[in-house]
Short mmCIF file of C-alpha atoms in Angstrom, two decimals:
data_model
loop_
_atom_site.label_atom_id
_atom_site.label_comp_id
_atom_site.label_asym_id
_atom_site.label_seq_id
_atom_site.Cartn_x
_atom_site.Cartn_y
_atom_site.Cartn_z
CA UNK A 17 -15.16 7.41 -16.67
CA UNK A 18 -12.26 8.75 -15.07
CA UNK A 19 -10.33 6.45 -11.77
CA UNK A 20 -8.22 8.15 -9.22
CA UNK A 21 -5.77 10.45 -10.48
CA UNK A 22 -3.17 11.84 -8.80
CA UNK A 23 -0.63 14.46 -8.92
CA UNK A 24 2.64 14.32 -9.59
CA UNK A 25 3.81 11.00 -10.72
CA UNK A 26 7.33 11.22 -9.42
CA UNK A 27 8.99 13.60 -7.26
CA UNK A 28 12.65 14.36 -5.22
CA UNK A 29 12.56 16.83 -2.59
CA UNK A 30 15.47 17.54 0.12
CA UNK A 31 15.51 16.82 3.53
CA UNK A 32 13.26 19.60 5.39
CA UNK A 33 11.49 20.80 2.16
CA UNK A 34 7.12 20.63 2.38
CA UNK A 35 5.47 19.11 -0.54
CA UNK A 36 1.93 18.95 -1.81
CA UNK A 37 0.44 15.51 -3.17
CA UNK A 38 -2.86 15.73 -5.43
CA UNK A 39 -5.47 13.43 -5.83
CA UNK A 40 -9.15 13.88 -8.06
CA UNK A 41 -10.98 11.05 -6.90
CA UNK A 42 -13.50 8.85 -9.06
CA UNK A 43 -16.82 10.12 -10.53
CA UNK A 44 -19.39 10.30 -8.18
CA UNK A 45 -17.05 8.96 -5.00
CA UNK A 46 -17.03 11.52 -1.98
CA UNK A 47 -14.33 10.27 0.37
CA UNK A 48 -10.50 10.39 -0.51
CA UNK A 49 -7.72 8.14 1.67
CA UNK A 50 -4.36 8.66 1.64
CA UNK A 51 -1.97 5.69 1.88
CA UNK A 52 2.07 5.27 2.33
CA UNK A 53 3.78 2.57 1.09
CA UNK A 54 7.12 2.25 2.26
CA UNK A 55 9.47 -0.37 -0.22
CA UNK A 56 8.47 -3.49 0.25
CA UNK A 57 5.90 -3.45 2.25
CA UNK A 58 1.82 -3.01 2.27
CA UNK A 59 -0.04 0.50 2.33
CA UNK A 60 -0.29 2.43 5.89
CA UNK A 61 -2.66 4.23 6.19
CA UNK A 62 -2.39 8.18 6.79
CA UNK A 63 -5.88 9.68 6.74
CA UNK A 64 -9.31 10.06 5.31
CA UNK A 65 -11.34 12.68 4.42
CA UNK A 66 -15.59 13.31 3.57
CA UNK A 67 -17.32 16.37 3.39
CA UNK A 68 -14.32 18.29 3.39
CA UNK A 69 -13.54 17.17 7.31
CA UNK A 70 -10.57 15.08 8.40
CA UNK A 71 -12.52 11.87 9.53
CA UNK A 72 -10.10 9.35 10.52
CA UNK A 73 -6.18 9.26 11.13
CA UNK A 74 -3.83 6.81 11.45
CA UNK A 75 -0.32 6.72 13.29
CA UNK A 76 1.06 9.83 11.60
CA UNK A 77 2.67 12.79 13.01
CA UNK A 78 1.14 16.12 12.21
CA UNK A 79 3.66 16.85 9.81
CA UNK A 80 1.08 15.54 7.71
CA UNK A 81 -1.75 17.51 6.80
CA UNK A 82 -4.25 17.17 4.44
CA UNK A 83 -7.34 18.91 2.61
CA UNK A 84 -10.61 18.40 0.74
CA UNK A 85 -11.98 20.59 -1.38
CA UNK A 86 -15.85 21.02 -2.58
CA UNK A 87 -15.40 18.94 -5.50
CA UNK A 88 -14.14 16.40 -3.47
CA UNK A 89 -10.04 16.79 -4.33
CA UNK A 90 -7.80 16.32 -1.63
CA UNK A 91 -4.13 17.16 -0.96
CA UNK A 92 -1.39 15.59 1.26
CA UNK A 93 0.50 18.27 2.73
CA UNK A 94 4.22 16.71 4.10
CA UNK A 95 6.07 19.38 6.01
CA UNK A 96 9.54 19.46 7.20
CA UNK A 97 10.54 16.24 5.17
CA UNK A 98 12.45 13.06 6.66
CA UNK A 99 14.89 10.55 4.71
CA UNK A 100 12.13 8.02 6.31
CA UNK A 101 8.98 10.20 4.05
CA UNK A 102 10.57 8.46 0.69
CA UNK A 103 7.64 5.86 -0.38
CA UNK A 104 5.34 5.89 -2.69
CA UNK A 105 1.74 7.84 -1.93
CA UNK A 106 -1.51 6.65 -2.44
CA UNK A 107 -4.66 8.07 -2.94
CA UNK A 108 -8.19 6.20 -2.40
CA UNK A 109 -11.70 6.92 -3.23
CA UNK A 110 -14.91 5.73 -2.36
CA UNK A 111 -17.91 6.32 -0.91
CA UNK A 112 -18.77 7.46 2.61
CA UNK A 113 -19.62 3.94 4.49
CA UNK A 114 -19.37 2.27 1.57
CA UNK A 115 -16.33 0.04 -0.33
CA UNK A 116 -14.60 -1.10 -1.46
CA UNK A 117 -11.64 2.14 -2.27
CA UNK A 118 -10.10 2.40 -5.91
CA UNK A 119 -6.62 3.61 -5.76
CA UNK A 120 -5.01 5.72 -8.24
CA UNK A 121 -1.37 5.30 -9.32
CA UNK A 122 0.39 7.03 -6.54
CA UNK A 123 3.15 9.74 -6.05
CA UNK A 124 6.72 8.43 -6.02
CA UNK A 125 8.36 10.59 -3.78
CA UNK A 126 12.30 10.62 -2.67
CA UNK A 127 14.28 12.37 -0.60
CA UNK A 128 17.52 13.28 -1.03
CA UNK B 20 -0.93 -7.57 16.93
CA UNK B 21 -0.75 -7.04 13.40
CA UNK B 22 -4.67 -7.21 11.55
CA UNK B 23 -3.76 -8.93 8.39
CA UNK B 24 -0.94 -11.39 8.02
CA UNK B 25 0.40 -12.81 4.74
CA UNK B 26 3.35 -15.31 5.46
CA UNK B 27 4.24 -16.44 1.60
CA UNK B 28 6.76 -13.35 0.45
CA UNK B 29 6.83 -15.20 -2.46
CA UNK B 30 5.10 -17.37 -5.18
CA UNK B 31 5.83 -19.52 -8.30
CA UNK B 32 2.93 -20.73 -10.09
CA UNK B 33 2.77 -22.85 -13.76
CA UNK B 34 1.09 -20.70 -16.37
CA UNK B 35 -2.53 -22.56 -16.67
CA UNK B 36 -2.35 -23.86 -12.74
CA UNK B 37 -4.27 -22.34 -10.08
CA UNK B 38 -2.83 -21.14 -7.02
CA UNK B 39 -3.99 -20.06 -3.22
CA UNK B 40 -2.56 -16.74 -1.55
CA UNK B 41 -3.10 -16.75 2.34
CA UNK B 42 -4.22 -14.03 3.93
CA UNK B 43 -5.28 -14.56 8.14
CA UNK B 44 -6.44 -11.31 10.18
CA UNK B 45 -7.30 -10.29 13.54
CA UNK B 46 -10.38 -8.11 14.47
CA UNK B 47 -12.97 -8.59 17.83
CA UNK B 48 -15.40 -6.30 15.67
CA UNK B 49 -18.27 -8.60 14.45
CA UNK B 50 -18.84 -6.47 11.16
CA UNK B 51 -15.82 -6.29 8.79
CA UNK B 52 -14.92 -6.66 5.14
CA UNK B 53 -11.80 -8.15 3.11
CA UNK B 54 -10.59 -7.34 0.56
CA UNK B 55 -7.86 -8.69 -1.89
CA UNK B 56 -5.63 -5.85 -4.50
CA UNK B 57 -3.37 -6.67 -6.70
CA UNK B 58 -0.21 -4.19 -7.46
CA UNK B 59 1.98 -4.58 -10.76
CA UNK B 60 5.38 -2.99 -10.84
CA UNK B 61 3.85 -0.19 -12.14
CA UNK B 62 2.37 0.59 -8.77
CA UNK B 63 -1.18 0.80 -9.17
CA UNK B 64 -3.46 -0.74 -7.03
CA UNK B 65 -6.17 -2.76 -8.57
CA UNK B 66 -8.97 -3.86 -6.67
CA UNK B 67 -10.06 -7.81 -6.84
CA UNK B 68 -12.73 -9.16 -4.42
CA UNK B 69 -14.48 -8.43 -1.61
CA UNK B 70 -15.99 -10.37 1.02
CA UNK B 71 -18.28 -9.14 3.84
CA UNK B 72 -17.99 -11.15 7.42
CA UNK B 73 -21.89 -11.35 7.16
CA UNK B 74 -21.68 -13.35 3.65
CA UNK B 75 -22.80 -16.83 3.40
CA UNK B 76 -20.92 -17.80 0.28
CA UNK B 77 -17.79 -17.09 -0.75
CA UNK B 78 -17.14 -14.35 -3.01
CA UNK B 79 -15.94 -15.57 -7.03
CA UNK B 80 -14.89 -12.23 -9.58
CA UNK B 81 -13.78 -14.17 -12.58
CA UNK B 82 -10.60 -16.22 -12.34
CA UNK B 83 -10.53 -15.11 -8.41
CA UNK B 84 -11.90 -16.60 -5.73
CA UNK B 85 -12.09 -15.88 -1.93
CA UNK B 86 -11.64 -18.80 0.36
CA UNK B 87 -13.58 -17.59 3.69
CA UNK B 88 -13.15 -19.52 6.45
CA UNK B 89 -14.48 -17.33 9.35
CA UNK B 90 -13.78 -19.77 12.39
CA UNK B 91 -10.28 -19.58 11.24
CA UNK B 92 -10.18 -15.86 10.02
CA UNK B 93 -8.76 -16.72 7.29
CA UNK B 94 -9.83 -15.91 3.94
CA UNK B 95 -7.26 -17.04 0.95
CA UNK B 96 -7.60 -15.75 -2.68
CA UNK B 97 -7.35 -18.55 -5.57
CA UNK B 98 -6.47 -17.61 -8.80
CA UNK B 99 -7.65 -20.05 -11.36
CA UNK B 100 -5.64 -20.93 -15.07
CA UNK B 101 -2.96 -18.51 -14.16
CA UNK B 102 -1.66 -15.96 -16.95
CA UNK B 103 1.72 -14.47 -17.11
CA UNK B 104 -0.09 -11.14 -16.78
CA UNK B 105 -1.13 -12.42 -12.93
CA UNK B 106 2.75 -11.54 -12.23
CA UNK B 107 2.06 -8.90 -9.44
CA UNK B 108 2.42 -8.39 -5.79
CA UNK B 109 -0.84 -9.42 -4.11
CA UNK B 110 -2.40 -7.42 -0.96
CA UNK B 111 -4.80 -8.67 1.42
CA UNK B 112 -6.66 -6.08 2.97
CA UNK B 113 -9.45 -5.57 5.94
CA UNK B 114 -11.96 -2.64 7.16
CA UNK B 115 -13.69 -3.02 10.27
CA UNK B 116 -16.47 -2.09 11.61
CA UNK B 117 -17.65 1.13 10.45
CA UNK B 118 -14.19 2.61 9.94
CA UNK B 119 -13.09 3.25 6.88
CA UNK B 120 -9.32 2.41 6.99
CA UNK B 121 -8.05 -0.21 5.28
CA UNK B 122 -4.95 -2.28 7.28
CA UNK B 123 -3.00 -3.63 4.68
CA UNK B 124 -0.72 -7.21 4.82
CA UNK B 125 2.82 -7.07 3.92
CA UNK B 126 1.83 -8.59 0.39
CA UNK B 127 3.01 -11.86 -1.62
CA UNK B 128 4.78 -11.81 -5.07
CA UNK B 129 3.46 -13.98 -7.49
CA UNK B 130 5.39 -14.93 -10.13
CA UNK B 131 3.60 -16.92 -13.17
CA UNK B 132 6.25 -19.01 -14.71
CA UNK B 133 5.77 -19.90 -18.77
#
């Protein structure tokens, strides 16, 4: 039984670039999280999304975007990228209402 | 004010000892759950226990245990017989309500020592 996976594992992008972050959540789960993690410091939460719908946001700019698709894959879209984006990206699945989320191993992402 | 506050950085713990991680949060909503992770280097987030506000007893997963002490809002993880392999940073986490978003503490670094 597959966890979380996600898409790349590592990744350097330039300042202003866009980049796309992939996650396939677990079996069976319908709702995908995203997550930052800046260095040092706990997981902030970006968005969520069930039934393909953008559900709940947190205290991100709308530089970030995001997707679900019918089988329940996400992306995190990042446009016009920041110094301040580098951190590593988590994904989270669960089910709608229900917990608790299993994370997958992230995206390390830097910006150069 | 921040939801979930851990205020050890930083751990030591004997191999074979137990040790307590604090973990305090802040919520008015009556219906929440915690939630403890536990992150190696590698980055992974691996989840550990759960407690529900509405739960009588604390909640035990193996060598973890969640101390809930709801007039306090605090609810501290024990780790029993430590193993090196414990050697992680440690998250406390909480959802309220019917929300799904997770607020996150800033984490504590344990550090099992042979």
């Amino acid at each position: 039984d597959a966890g979380v996976t996600q898409s790349p594992t590592h990744l350097i992008k330039t300042r202003g670039q866009q980049v796309t972050l992939r996650c396939s959540p677990k079996s069976g789960h319908d709702t995908v999280s995203w997550y930052q993690q800046a260095l040092g410091q706990g997981p902030q939460f970006i968005f969520q999304y069930y039934e393909e719908e953008e559900r709940q946001r947190g205290n991100f700019p709308d530089r970030f975007s995001g997707h679900q698709f019918p089988n329940y894959s996400s992306e995190l879209n990042v446009n016009a990228l920041l110094l301040g984006d580098s951190a590593l990206y988590l994904c989270a699945s669960g089910w709608w209402g229900n917990q608790p989320q299993h994370f997958g191993d992230g995206t390390r992402l830097s910006i150069l | 004010a921040q939801k979930i506050t851990q205020t050890q950085p930083g751990m030591f713990v004997q191999e074979k000892e137990a040790v307590t991680l604090d973990c305090t949060y802040d919520t008015s909503d009556p219906s929440y759950g915690l939630f403890w992770y536990k992150q190696p280097s590698s980055g992974e987030m691996i989840f550990l226990i759960y407690q529900g506000s509405y739960d009588q007893q604390n909640a035990t997963e193996g060598r973890y245990s969640l101390n809930f002490q709801k007039a306090r809002k605090s609810a501290n993880l024990v780790i029993s017989a430590s193993q090196l392999g414990d050697s992680a940073m440690y998250f406390c986490a909480m959802r309220e309500g019917t929300g799904n978003q997770f607020y996150f503490g800033t984490g504590t670094s344990l550090t099992v020592i042979p």
